[in-house]
Amino acid sequence: MLNADLHCHSNVSDGTLAPAELAARAKANGVGLWALTDHDELGGIAEARASASGVGLRFVAGVEISVTWAGKTVHIVGLGIDETDPVLVAGLASVRGGRERRGQEIASQLEQAGIPGAFEGALKYADNPDMLGRTHFARYLVEVGAQPTVAEVFQHYLAEGKPGFVPHAWAKLEDAVGWIRSAGGRAVIAHPGRYPFSAIQLDALIDAFRSFGGEGIEVVTGSHTPDQFDSFARIARHAGLLASRGSDFHGPSESRVDIGTLPPLPSGLTPVWHDW
Ligand code: AMP
Ligand code: MN
Ligand code: MN
Ligand code: MN
């Protein structure tokens, strides 16, 4: 089966490698179809496409849009988008707005928890200051010794109910799916196993997503356990959704799963790339 890796991040959002470095790494790891899916931002696509072409790697443009649904953050990946589409470009600009202010509120909560200087500290890790996010704060918390790793930071800080969590209104589900479709892309529910939803809520999310024109769901992702590969394969078959596969790679020292190294999709699924 084609080694497709359709979810990863560059330093244009909260990854640590440049798009060109990711293209080289994907090629070296045997990826046959690659997408860059930075959070709420298309600024890395041109470099990613040119670098992929330079190393002979098939590429599709992607994005991972932050959405608020039922009061929780849900991520929707768009694949095969035209990154110049004005509706998508304007929509993403509106989602990015407010990150600086949110960052200041995160920093003031961290200061109350005994960690000063977090706004400037996090900004040092944000190559693109428009996209200041929790991963950059987590890197600063590792730097000051609050926790040994980024993953452990999220067990004690920055997550809902912990110091440094600031609720934020991201895009509406209908809008995110609509922008992706406007740009000629396919919308995919990212890492469905990560959301704090009951089975009934997850069904409701899938129903709403489909009603807006969403087509796919990540089945094999770096965020899922092998048991979840099977359970979300069943859900994809049952709901008639296309299945996607992606590492969600953020960087060599932070990600458990390297780009292009996940197992193949379970059988009986239609891959999201089936007609590309
Ligand atoms: P933001 O969009 O600023 O809320 O940041 C969300 C990002 O934080 C995600 O895309 C992940 O990269 C990172 N993140 C969230 N939860 C965790 C976690 N439990 N472990 C590691 N990284 C996480
Ligand atoms: Mn991220
Ligand atoms: Mn995500
Ligand atoms: Mn991601």
PDB file of C-alpha atoms and ligand atoms in Angstrom:
ATOM      1  CA  MET A   1       0.000   0.000   0.000  1.00  0.00           C
ATOM      2  CA  LEU A   2       1.068   3.576  -0.667  1.00  0.00           C
ATOM      3  CA  ASN A   3       2.978   5.087   2.267  1.00  0.00           C
ATOM      4  CA  ALA A   4       0.872   8.229   2.623  1.00  0.00           C
ATOM      5  CA  ASP A   5       1.615  10.621   5.484  1.00  0.00           C
ATOM      6  CA  LEU A   6      -1.025  13.341   5.379  1.00  0.00           C
ATOM      7  CA  HIS A   7      -0.550  15.148   8.697  1.00  0.00           C
ATOM      8  CA  CYS A   8       2.546  16.947   9.995  1.00  0.00           C
ATOM      9  CA  HIS A   9       3.732  20.353  11.194  1.00  0.00           C
ATOM     10  CA  SER A  10       6.577  22.653  10.220  1.00  0.00           C
ATOM     11  CA  ASN A  11       8.047  25.640  12.060  1.00  0.00           C
ATOM     12  CA  VAL A  12       5.447  27.779  10.278  1.00  0.00           C
ATOM     13  CA  SER A  13       3.091  26.544  13.038  1.00  0.00           C
ATOM     14  CA  ASP A  14       4.315  24.481  15.999  1.00  0.00           C
ATOM     15  CA  GLY A  15       6.712  21.973  14.436  1.00  0.00           C
ATOM     16  CA  THR A  16      10.468  22.332  14.820  1.00  0.00           C
ATOM     17  CA  LEU A  17      11.641  21.620  11.230  1.00  0.00           C
ATOM     18  CA  ALA A  18      11.366  23.822   8.159  1.00  0.00           C
ATOM     19  CA  PRO A  19       9.097  22.585   5.331  1.00  0.00           C
ATOM     20  CA  ALA A  20      12.173  21.690   3.224  1.00  0.00           C
ATOM     21  CA  GLU A  21      13.596  19.577   6.071  1.00  0.00           C
ATOM     22  CA  LEU A  22      10.279  17.764   6.411  1.00  0.00           C
ATOM     23  CA  ALA A  23      10.196  17.003   2.673  1.00  0.00           C
ATOM     24  CA  ALA A  24      13.691  15.499   2.856  1.00  0.00           C
ATOM     25  CA  ARG A  25      12.800  13.485   5.953  1.00  0.00           C
ATOM     26  CA  ALA A  26       9.559  12.186   4.401  1.00  0.00           C
ATOM     27  CA  LYS A  27      11.435  11.111   1.271  1.00  0.00           C
ATOM     28  CA  ALA A  28      14.198   9.420   3.312  1.00  0.00           C
ATOM     29  CA  ASN A  29      11.554   7.567   5.353  1.00  0.00           C
ATOM     30  CA  GLY A  30       9.902   6.158   2.212  1.00  0.00           C
ATOM     31  CA  VAL A  31       6.799   8.348   2.093  1.00  0.00           C
ATOM     32  CA  GLY A  32       5.066   8.140  -1.325  1.00  0.00           C
ATOM     33  CA  LEU A  33       2.433  10.861  -0.819  1.00  0.00           C
ATOM     34  CA  TRP A  34       2.958  13.712   1.602  1.00  0.00           C
ATOM     35  CA  ALA A  35       0.889  16.620   2.950  1.00  0.00           C
ATOM     36  CA  LEU A  36       2.034  19.499   5.133  1.00  0.00           C
ATOM     37  CA  THR A  37      -0.835  20.445   7.497  1.00  0.00           C
ATOM     38  CA  ASP A  38       0.254  23.392   9.618  1.00  0.00           C
ATOM     39  CA  HIS A  39      -2.258  24.736  12.152  1.00  0.00           C
ATOM     40  CA  ASP A  40      -4.458  27.521  10.693  1.00  0.00           C
ATOM     41  CA  GLU A  41      -1.682  28.647   8.316  1.00  0.00           C
ATOM     42  CA  LEU A  42      -0.647  28.105   4.689  1.00  0.00           C
ATOM     43  CA  GLY A  43       2.689  29.930   4.773  1.00  0.00           C
ATOM     44  CA  GLY A  44       4.760  26.744   4.456  1.00  0.00           C
ATOM     45  CA  ILE A  45       2.995  25.243   1.443  1.00  0.00           C
ATOM     46  CA  ALA A  46       5.052  26.852  -1.325  1.00  0.00           C
ATOM     47  CA  GLU A  47       8.363  25.728   0.205  1.00  0.00           C
ATOM     48  CA  ALA A  48       6.948  22.265   0.942  1.00  0.00           C
ATOM     49  CA  ARG A  49       5.714  21.787  -2.625  1.00  0.00           C
ATOM     50  CA  ALA A  50       8.971  22.993  -4.199  1.00  0.00           C
ATOM     51  CA  SER A  51      11.092  20.844  -1.871  1.00  0.00           C
ATOM     52  CA  ALA A  52       8.902  17.783  -2.421  1.00  0.00           C
ATOM     53  CA  SER A  53       9.210  18.245  -6.162  1.00  0.00           C
ATOM     54  CA  GLY A  54      12.982  18.623  -5.754  1.00  0.00           C
ATOM     55  CA  VAL A  55      13.292  15.224  -4.064  1.00  0.00           C
ATOM     56  CA  GLY A  56      10.689  13.497  -6.276  1.00  0.00           C
ATOM     57  CA  LEU A  57       7.944  13.209  -3.664  1.00  0.00           C
ATOM     58  CA  ARG A  58       4.216  13.483  -4.495  1.00  0.00           C
ATOM     59  CA  PHE A  59       2.713  16.333  -2.481  1.00  0.00           C
ATOM     60  CA  VAL A  60      -0.756  17.659  -1.670  1.00  0.00           C
ATOM     61  CA  ALA A  61      -1.333  20.960   0.105  1.00  0.00           C
ATOM     62  CA  GLY A  62      -2.959  20.703   3.523  1.00  0.00           C
ATOM     63  CA  VAL A  63      -3.970  22.584   6.642  1.00  0.00           C
ATOM     64  CA  GLU A  64      -5.222  21.685  10.142  1.00  0.00           C
ATOM     65  CA  ILE A  65      -7.992  24.067  11.230  1.00  0.00           C
ATOM     66  CA  SER A  66      -8.759  24.725  14.912  1.00  0.00           C
ATOM     67  CA  VAL A  67     -12.525  24.419  15.511  1.00  0.00           C
ATOM     68  CA  THR A  68     -14.735  24.791  18.564  1.00  0.00           C
ATOM     69  CA  TRP A  69     -17.582  22.280  18.601  1.00  0.00           C
ATOM     70  CA  ALA A  70     -19.813  21.534  21.601  1.00  0.00           C
ATOM     71  CA  GLY A  71     -17.514  23.697  23.707  1.00  0.00           C
ATOM     72  CA  LYS A  72     -14.376  21.642  22.937  1.00  0.00           C
ATOM     73  CA  THR A  73     -11.498  22.078  20.505  1.00  0.00           C
ATOM     74  CA  VAL A  74     -11.673  19.789  17.472  1.00  0.00           C
ATOM     75  CA  HIS A  75      -9.151  19.771  14.625  1.00  0.00           C
ATOM     76  CA  ILE A  76     -10.247  19.467  10.997  1.00  0.00           C
ATOM     77  CA  VAL A  77      -7.614  18.666   8.386  1.00  0.00           C
ATOM     78  CA  GLY A  78      -8.099  19.925   4.832  1.00  0.00           C
ATOM     79  CA  LEU A  79      -6.288  18.003   2.077  1.00  0.00           C
ATOM     80  CA  GLY A  80      -5.809  18.776  -1.589  1.00  0.00           C
ATOM     81  CA  ILE A  81      -6.637  22.431  -1.069  1.00  0.00           C
ATOM     82  CA  ASP A  82      -5.777  25.350  -3.334  1.00  0.00           C
ATOM     83  CA  GLU A  83      -3.764  27.459  -0.888  1.00  0.00           C
ATOM     84  CA  THR A  84      -4.524  30.627  -2.857  1.00  0.00           C
ATOM     85  CA  ASP A  85      -8.307  30.298  -2.451  1.00  0.00           C
ATOM     86  CA  PRO A  86      -9.466  33.670  -1.047  1.00  0.00           C
ATOM     87  CA  VAL A  87     -12.250  32.202   1.114  1.00  0.00           C
ATOM     88  CA  LEU A  88      -9.840  29.767   2.793  1.00  0.00           C
ATOM     89  CA  VAL A  89      -7.100  32.402   3.146  1.00  0.00           C
ATOM     90  CA  ALA A  90      -9.492  34.903   4.785  1.00  0.00           C
ATOM     91  CA  GLY A  91     -11.065  32.257   7.006  1.00  0.00           C
ATOM     92  CA  LEU A  92      -7.687  31.123   8.333  1.00  0.00           C
ATOM     93  CA  ALA A  93      -6.635  34.724   8.988  1.00  0.00           C
ATOM     94  CA  SER A  94      -9.733  35.106  11.163  1.00  0.00           C
ATOM     95  CA  VAL A  95      -8.899  31.913  13.115  1.00  0.00           C
ATOM     96  CA  ARG A  96      -5.301  33.055  13.740  1.00  0.00           C
ATOM     97  CA  GLY A  97      -6.443  36.360  15.230  1.00  0.00           C
ATOM     98  CA  GLY A  98      -6.505  36.393  19.002  1.00  0.00           C
ATOM     99  CA  ARG A  99      -3.547  34.078  19.580  1.00  0.00           C
ATOM    100  CA  GLU A 100      -1.355  36.881  20.923  1.00  0.00           C
ATOM    101  CA  ARG A 101      -3.971  37.984  23.433  1.00  0.00           C
ATOM    102  CA  ARG A 102      -4.613  34.397  24.449  1.00  0.00           C
ATOM    103  CA  GLY A 103      -0.861  33.967  24.869  1.00  0.00           C
ATOM    104  CA  GLN A 104      -0.776  36.909  27.262  1.00  0.00           C
ATOM    105  CA  GLU A 105      -3.547  35.328  29.338  1.00  0.00           C
ATOM    106  CA  ILE A 106      -1.727  31.981  29.330  1.00  0.00           C
ATOM    107  CA  ALA A 107       1.415  33.766  30.537  1.00  0.00           C
ATOM    108  CA  SER A 108      -0.407  35.580  33.336  1.00  0.00           C
ATOM    109  CA  GLN A 109      -1.872  32.281  34.593  1.00  0.00           C
ATOM    110  CA  LEU A 110       1.592  30.723  34.502  1.00  0.00           C
ATOM    111  CA  GLU A 111       2.988  33.680  36.393  1.00  0.00           C
ATOM    112  CA  GLN A 112       0.388  33.080  39.112  1.00  0.00           C
ATOM    113  CA  ALA A 113       1.555  29.462  39.157  1.00  0.00           C
ATOM    114  CA  GLY A 114       5.105  30.684  39.844  1.00  0.00           C
ATOM    115  CA  ILE A 115       6.505  30.757  36.295  1.00  0.00           C
ATOM    116  CA  PRO A 116       7.265  34.332  35.164  1.00  0.00           C
ATOM    117  CA  GLY A 117       8.352  35.482  31.710  1.00  0.00           C
ATOM    118  CA  ALA A 118       6.400  32.884  29.766  1.00  0.00           C
ATOM    119  CA  PHE A 119       5.056  35.210  27.053  1.00  0.00           C
ATOM    120  CA  GLU A 120       8.527  36.304  25.892  1.00  0.00           C
ATOM    121  CA  GLY A 121       9.834  32.810  26.602  1.00  0.00           C
ATOM    122  CA  ALA A 122       7.248  31.118  24.396  1.00  0.00           C
ATOM    123  CA  LEU A 123       7.632  33.717  21.655  1.00  0.00           C
ATOM    124  CA  LYS A 124      11.302  32.705  21.256  1.00  0.00           C
ATOM    125  CA  TYR A 125      10.096  29.271  20.099  1.00  0.00           C
ATOM    126  CA  ALA A 126       7.466  30.662  17.712  1.00  0.00           C
ATOM    127  CA  ASP A 127       9.233  31.150  14.373  1.00  0.00           C
ATOM    128  CA  ASN A 128       5.897  32.545  13.188  1.00  0.00           C
ATOM    129  CA  PRO A 129       4.642  34.846  15.996  1.00  0.00           C
ATOM    130  CA  ASP A 130       1.123  34.896  14.458  1.00  0.00           C
ATOM    131  CA  MET A 131       0.862  31.252  15.417  1.00  0.00           C
ATOM    132  CA  LEU A 132       1.967  31.489  19.054  1.00  0.00           C
ATOM    133  CA  GLY A 133       0.434  28.412  20.676  1.00  0.00           C
ATOM    134  CA  ARG A 134       0.534  26.032  23.583  1.00  0.00           C
ATOM    135  CA  THR A 135       3.401  23.966  22.140  1.00  0.00           C
ATOM    136  CA  HIS A 136       5.654  27.037  22.273  1.00  0.00           C
ATOM    137  CA  PHE A 137       4.686  27.603  25.918  1.00  0.00           C
ATOM    138  CA  ALA A 138       5.362  23.938  26.620  1.00  0.00           C
ATOM    139  CA  ARG A 139       8.888  24.271  25.173  1.00  0.00           C
ATOM    140  CA  TYR A 140       9.541  27.229  27.453  1.00  0.00           C
ATOM    141  CA  LEU A 141       8.258  25.258  30.472  1.00  0.00           C
ATOM    142  CA  VAL A 142      10.752  22.511  29.592  1.00  0.00           C
ATOM    143  CA  GLU A 143      13.497  25.136  29.241  1.00  0.00           C
ATOM    144  CA  VAL A 144      12.879  26.472  32.762  1.00  0.00           C
ATOM    145  CA  GLY A 145      12.731  22.955  34.210  1.00  0.00           C
ATOM    146  CA  ALA A 146       9.012  22.924  35.114  1.00  0.00           C
ATOM    147  CA  GLN A 147       8.754  19.476  33.478  1.00  0.00           C
ATOM    148  CA  PRO A 148      11.262  17.293  31.612  1.00  0.00           C
ATOM    149  CA  THR A 149       9.369  16.967  28.300  1.00  0.00           C
ATOM    150  CA  VAL A 150       6.678  18.722  26.269  1.00  0.00           C
ATOM    151  CA  ALA A 151       4.377  15.700  26.678  1.00  0.00           C
ATOM    152  CA  GLU A 152       4.723  15.860  30.467  1.00  0.00           C
ATOM    153  CA  VAL A 153       4.076  19.614  30.473  1.00  0.00           C
ATOM    154  CA  PHE A 154       0.610  18.913  29.030  1.00  0.00           C
ATOM    155  CA  GLN A 155      -0.155  16.594  31.978  1.00  0.00           C
ATOM    156  CA  HIS A 156       0.383  19.437  34.460  1.00  0.00           C
ATOM    157  CA  TYR A 157      -0.098  22.701  32.575  1.00  0.00           C
ATOM    158  CA  LEU A 158      -1.866  24.192  29.511  1.00  0.00           C
ATOM    159  CA  ALA A 159      -4.569  21.487  29.287  1.00  0.00           C
ATOM    160  CA  GLU A 160      -8.176  22.007  30.382  1.00  0.00           C
ATOM    161  CA  GLY A 161      -8.372  22.259  34.186  1.00  0.00           C
ATOM    162  CA  LYS A 162      -4.624  23.034  34.587  1.00  0.00           C
ATOM    163  CA  PRO A 163      -2.752  26.335  34.984  1.00  0.00           C
ATOM    164  CA  GLY A 164      -2.244  28.043  31.640  1.00  0.00           C
ATOM    165  CA  PHE A 165      -5.438  26.821  29.981  1.00  0.00           C
ATOM    166  CA  VAL A 166      -7.322  29.691  28.380  1.00  0.00           C
ATOM    167  CA  PRO A 167     -10.544  28.765  26.576  1.00  0.00           C
ATOM    168  CA  HIS A 168     -10.671  30.150  23.063  1.00  0.00           C
ATOM    169  CA  ALA A 169     -13.378  30.367  20.397  1.00  0.00           C
ATOM    170  CA  TRP A 170     -11.864  28.854  17.254  1.00  0.00           C
ATOM    171  CA  ALA A 171     -13.653  28.460  13.895  1.00  0.00           C
ATOM    172  CA  LYS A 172     -17.140  26.987  13.596  1.00  0.00           C
ATOM    173  CA  LEU A 173     -17.230  23.440  12.220  1.00  0.00           C
ATOM    174  CA  GLU A 174     -19.485  24.478   9.357  1.00  0.00           C
ATOM    175  CA  ASP A 175     -17.128  27.310   8.391  1.00  0.00           C
ATOM    176  CA  ALA A 176     -13.947  25.211   8.541  1.00  0.00           C
ATOM    177  CA  VAL A 177     -15.448  22.489   6.347  1.00  0.00           C
ATOM    178  CA  GLY A 178     -16.883  25.148   4.025  1.00  0.00           C
ATOM    179  CA  TRP A 179     -13.507  26.918   3.577  1.00  0.00           C
ATOM    180  CA  ILE A 180     -11.811  23.604   2.771  1.00  0.00           C
ATOM    181  CA  ARG A 181     -14.486  22.742   0.198  1.00  0.00           C
ATOM    182  CA  SER A 182     -14.314  26.242  -1.254  1.00  0.00           C
ATOM    183  CA  ALA A 183     -10.597  25.607  -1.819  1.00  0.00           C
ATOM    184  CA  GLY A 184     -11.362  22.332  -3.637  1.00  0.00           C
ATOM    185  CA  GLY A 185     -10.136  20.178  -0.754  1.00  0.00           C
ATOM    186  CA  ARG A 186     -11.387  17.246   1.277  1.00  0.00           C
ATOM    187  CA  ALA A 187     -12.185  17.758   4.972  1.00  0.00           C
ATOM    188  CA  VAL A 188     -11.029  15.099   7.436  1.00  0.00           C
ATOM    189  CA  ILE A 189     -11.658  14.831  11.208  1.00  0.00           C
ATOM    190  CA  ALA A 190      -8.176  14.806  12.808  1.00  0.00           C
ATOM    191  CA  HIS A 191      -7.206  12.314  15.566  1.00  0.00           C
ATOM    192  CA  PRO A 192     -10.813  11.550  16.652  1.00  0.00           C
ATOM    193  CA  GLY A 193      -9.561   9.429  19.557  1.00  0.00           C
ATOM    194  CA  ARG A 194      -8.178  12.499  21.328  1.00  0.00           C
ATOM    195  CA  TYR A 195     -11.427  14.316  22.039  1.00  0.00           C
ATOM    196  CA  PRO A 196     -13.162  14.180  25.428  1.00  0.00           C
ATOM    197  CA  PHE A 197     -16.437  13.018  23.844  1.00  0.00           C
ATOM    198  CA  SER A 198     -18.788  10.161  24.645  1.00  0.00           C
ATOM    199  CA  ALA A 199     -19.700   7.735  21.830  1.00  0.00           C
ATOM    200  CA  ILE A 200     -22.974   9.609  21.382  1.00  0.00           C
ATOM    201  CA  GLN A 201     -21.213  12.985  21.126  1.00  0.00           C
ATOM    202  CA  LEU A 202     -18.716  11.564  18.632  1.00  0.00           C
ATOM    203  CA  ASP A 203     -21.618  10.278  16.507  1.00  0.00           C
ATOM    204  CA  ALA A 204     -23.155  13.745  16.652  1.00  0.00           C
ATOM    205  CA  LEU A 205     -19.851  15.311  15.573  1.00  0.00           C
ATOM    206  CA  ILE A 206     -19.597  12.920  12.613  1.00  0.00           C
ATOM    207  CA  ASP A 207     -23.229  13.581  11.619  1.00  0.00           C
ATOM    208  CA  ALA A 208     -22.735  17.351  11.748  1.00  0.00           C
ATOM    209  CA  PHE A 209     -19.411  17.111   9.887  1.00  0.00           C
ATOM    210  CA  ARG A 210     -21.009  15.014   7.120  1.00  0.00           C
ATOM    211  CA  SER A 211     -23.989  17.332   6.844  1.00  0.00           C
ATOM    212  CA  PHE A 212     -21.570  20.210   6.094  1.00  0.00           C
ATOM    213  CA  GLY A 213     -19.789  18.183   3.408  1.00  0.00           C
ATOM    214  CA  GLY A 214     -16.961  16.591   5.429  1.00  0.00           C
ATOM    215  CA  GLU A 215     -15.705  13.371   3.839  1.00  0.00           C
ATOM    216  CA  GLY A 216     -12.948  11.737   5.856  1.00  0.00           C
ATOM    217  CA  ILE A 217     -11.589  10.713   9.247  1.00  0.00           C
ATOM    218  CA  GLU A 218      -8.100   9.906  10.483  1.00  0.00           C
ATOM    219  CA  VAL A 219      -7.893   6.230  11.359  1.00  0.00           C
ATOM    220  CA  VAL A 220      -4.146   5.625  11.613  1.00  0.00           C
ATOM    221  CA  THR A 221      -2.511   8.582  13.352  1.00  0.00           C
ATOM    222  CA  GLY A 222       0.363   9.078  15.781  1.00  0.00           C
ATOM    223  CA  SER A 223      -2.276  10.050  18.372  1.00  0.00           C
ATOM    224  CA  HIS A 224      -4.058   6.665  18.285  1.00  0.00           C
ATOM    225  CA  THR A 225      -3.247   3.366  19.946  1.00  0.00           C
ATOM    226  CA  PRO A 226      -3.385   0.188  17.800  1.00  0.00           C
ATOM    227  CA  ASP A 227      -6.791  -0.584  19.375  1.00  0.00           C
ATOM    228  CA  GLN A 228      -7.994   2.818  18.197  1.00  0.00           C
ATOM    229  CA  PHE A 229      -6.794   2.053  14.636  1.00  0.00           C
ATOM    230  CA  ASP A 230      -9.352  -0.776  14.679  1.00  0.00           C
ATOM    231  CA  SER A 231     -12.150   1.057  16.453  1.00  0.00           C
ATOM    232  CA  PHE A 232     -11.937   4.096  14.161  1.00  0.00           C
ATOM    233  CA  ALA A 233     -11.660   1.810  11.123  1.00  0.00           C
ATOM    234  CA  ARG A 234     -15.027   0.347  12.158  1.00  0.00           C
ATOM    235  CA  ILE A 235     -16.460   3.838  12.608  1.00  0.00           C
ATOM    236  CA  ALA A 236     -15.156   4.949   9.188  1.00  0.00           C
ATOM    237  CA  ARG A 237     -16.666   1.895   7.462  1.00  0.00           C
ATOM    238  CA  HIS A 238     -19.958   2.282   9.293  1.00  0.00           C
ATOM    239  CA  ALA A 239     -20.247   6.028   8.595  1.00  0.00           C
ATOM    240  CA  GLY A 240     -19.017   5.664   4.993  1.00  0.00           C
ATOM    241  CA  LEU A 241     -16.120   8.077   5.609  1.00  0.00           C
ATOM    242  CA  LEU A 242     -12.849   8.052   3.679  1.00  0.00           C
ATOM    243  CA  ALA A 243      -9.898   6.997   5.841  1.00  0.00           C
ATOM    244  CA  SER A 244      -6.740   9.037   6.363  1.00  0.00           C
ATOM    245  CA  ARG A 245      -3.304   8.284   7.754  1.00  0.00           C
ATOM    246  CA  GLY A 246      -0.785  10.741   9.190  1.00  0.00           C
ATOM    247  CA  SER A 247       1.916  10.864  11.838  1.00  0.00           C
ATOM    248  CA  ASP A 248       1.109  14.348  13.226  1.00  0.00           C
ATOM    249  CA  PHE A 249       4.914  14.699  13.387  1.00  0.00           C
ATOM    250  CA  HIS A 250       6.071  17.903  15.145  1.00  0.00           C
ATOM    251  CA  GLY A 251       9.824  17.264  15.435  1.00  0.00           C
ATOM    252  CA  PRO A 252      12.497  14.636  16.065  1.00  0.00           C
ATOM    253  CA  SER A 253      12.821  15.316  19.788  1.00  0.00           C
ATOM    254  CA  GLU A 254       9.100  15.693  20.518  1.00  0.00           C
ATOM    255  CA  SER A 255       7.166  13.178  18.449  1.00  0.00           C
ATOM    256  CA  ARG A 256       6.805   9.512  19.321  1.00  0.00           C
ATOM    257  CA  VAL A 257       5.975   8.628  15.707  1.00  0.00           C
ATOM    258  CA  ASP A 258       8.324   9.719  12.930  1.00  0.00           C
ATOM    259  CA  ILE A 259       6.963  10.853   9.591  1.00  0.00           C
ATOM    260  CA  GLY A 260       6.102   7.894   7.311  1.00  0.00           C
ATOM    261  CA  THR A 261       6.499   5.152   9.933  1.00  0.00           C
ATOM    262  CA  LEU A 262       2.911   4.316  10.892  1.00  0.00           C
ATOM    263  CA  PRO A 263       1.329   0.948  10.023  1.00  0.00           C
ATOM    264  CA  PRO A 264      -0.910   0.792   6.924  1.00  0.00           C
ATOM    265  CA  LEU A 265      -4.649   1.468   7.041  1.00  0.00           C
ATOM    266  CA  PRO A 266      -6.720  -1.533   8.161  1.00  0.00           C
ATOM    267  CA  SER A 267      -8.492  -3.405   5.339  1.00  0.00           C
ATOM    268  CA  GLY A 268     -11.918  -2.585   3.989  1.00  0.00           C
ATOM    269  CA  LEU A 269     -11.430   1.192   4.007  1.00  0.00           C
ATOM    270  CA  THR A 270     -11.392   3.677   1.151  1.00  0.00           C
ATOM    271  CA  PRO A 271      -8.268   5.845   1.543  1.00  0.00           C
ATOM    272  CA  VAL A 272      -8.843   9.584   1.360  1.00  0.00           C
ATOM    273  CA  TRP A 273      -6.242   9.612  -1.473  1.00  0.00           C
ATOM    274  CA  HIS A 274      -8.007   6.851  -3.506  1.00  0.00           C
ATOM    275  CA  ASP A 275      -8.626   9.044  -6.571  1.00  0.00           C
ATOM    276  CA  TRP A 276      -5.547  11.297  -6.414  1.00  0.00           C
TER     277      TRP A 276
HETATM  278  P1  AMP B   1      -3.009  25.446  20.459  1.00  0.00           P
HETATM  279  O1  AMP B   1      -3.509  25.394  19.050  1.00  0.00           O
HETATM  280  O2  AMP B   1      -2.194  26.649  20.759  1.00  0.00           O
HETATM  281  O3  AMP B   1      -4.111  25.201  21.455  1.00  0.00           O
HETATM  282  O4  AMP B   1      -1.969  24.239  20.632  1.00  0.00           O
HETATM  283  C1  AMP B   1      -2.381  22.927  20.353  1.00  0.00           C
HETATM  284  C2  AMP B   1      -1.150  22.074  20.164  1.00  0.00           C
HETATM  285  O5  AMP B   1      -0.632  21.678  21.428  1.00  0.00           O
HETATM  286  C3  AMP B   1      -1.459  20.759  19.465  1.00  0.00           C
HETATM  287  O6  AMP B   1      -1.464  20.943  18.081  1.00  0.00           O
HETATM  288  C4  AMP B   1      -0.296  19.899  19.909  1.00  0.00           C
HETATM  289  O7  AMP B   1       0.829  20.164  19.101  1.00  0.00           O
HETATM  290  C5  AMP B   1      -0.021  20.415  21.307  1.00  0.00           C
HETATM  291  N1  AMP B   1      -0.632  19.524  22.321  1.00  0.00           N
HETATM  292  C6  AMP B   1      -1.876  19.556  22.815  1.00  0.00           C
HETATM  293  N2  AMP B   1      -2.057  18.584  23.741  1.00  0.00           N
HETATM  294  C7  AMP B   1      -0.876  17.913  23.798  1.00  0.00           C
HETATM  295  C8  AMP B   1      -0.392  16.787  24.559  1.00  0.00           C
HETATM  296  N3  AMP B   1      -1.182  16.178  25.462  1.00  0.00           N
HETATM  297  N4  AMP B   1       0.881  16.387  24.361  1.00  0.00           N
HETATM  298  C9  AMP B   1       1.688  17.020  23.472  1.00  0.00           C
HETATM  299  N5  AMP B   1       1.285  18.071  22.723  1.00  0.00           N
HETATM  300  C10 AMP B   1       0.027  18.509  22.897  1.00  0.00           C
HETATM  301 MN    MN B   2       0.473  21.040  17.110  1.00  0.00          MN
HETATM  302 MN    MN B   3      -4.342  18.355  16.046  1.00  0.00          MN
HETATM  303 MN    MN B   4      -1.563  18.189  14.047  1.00  0.00          MN
END
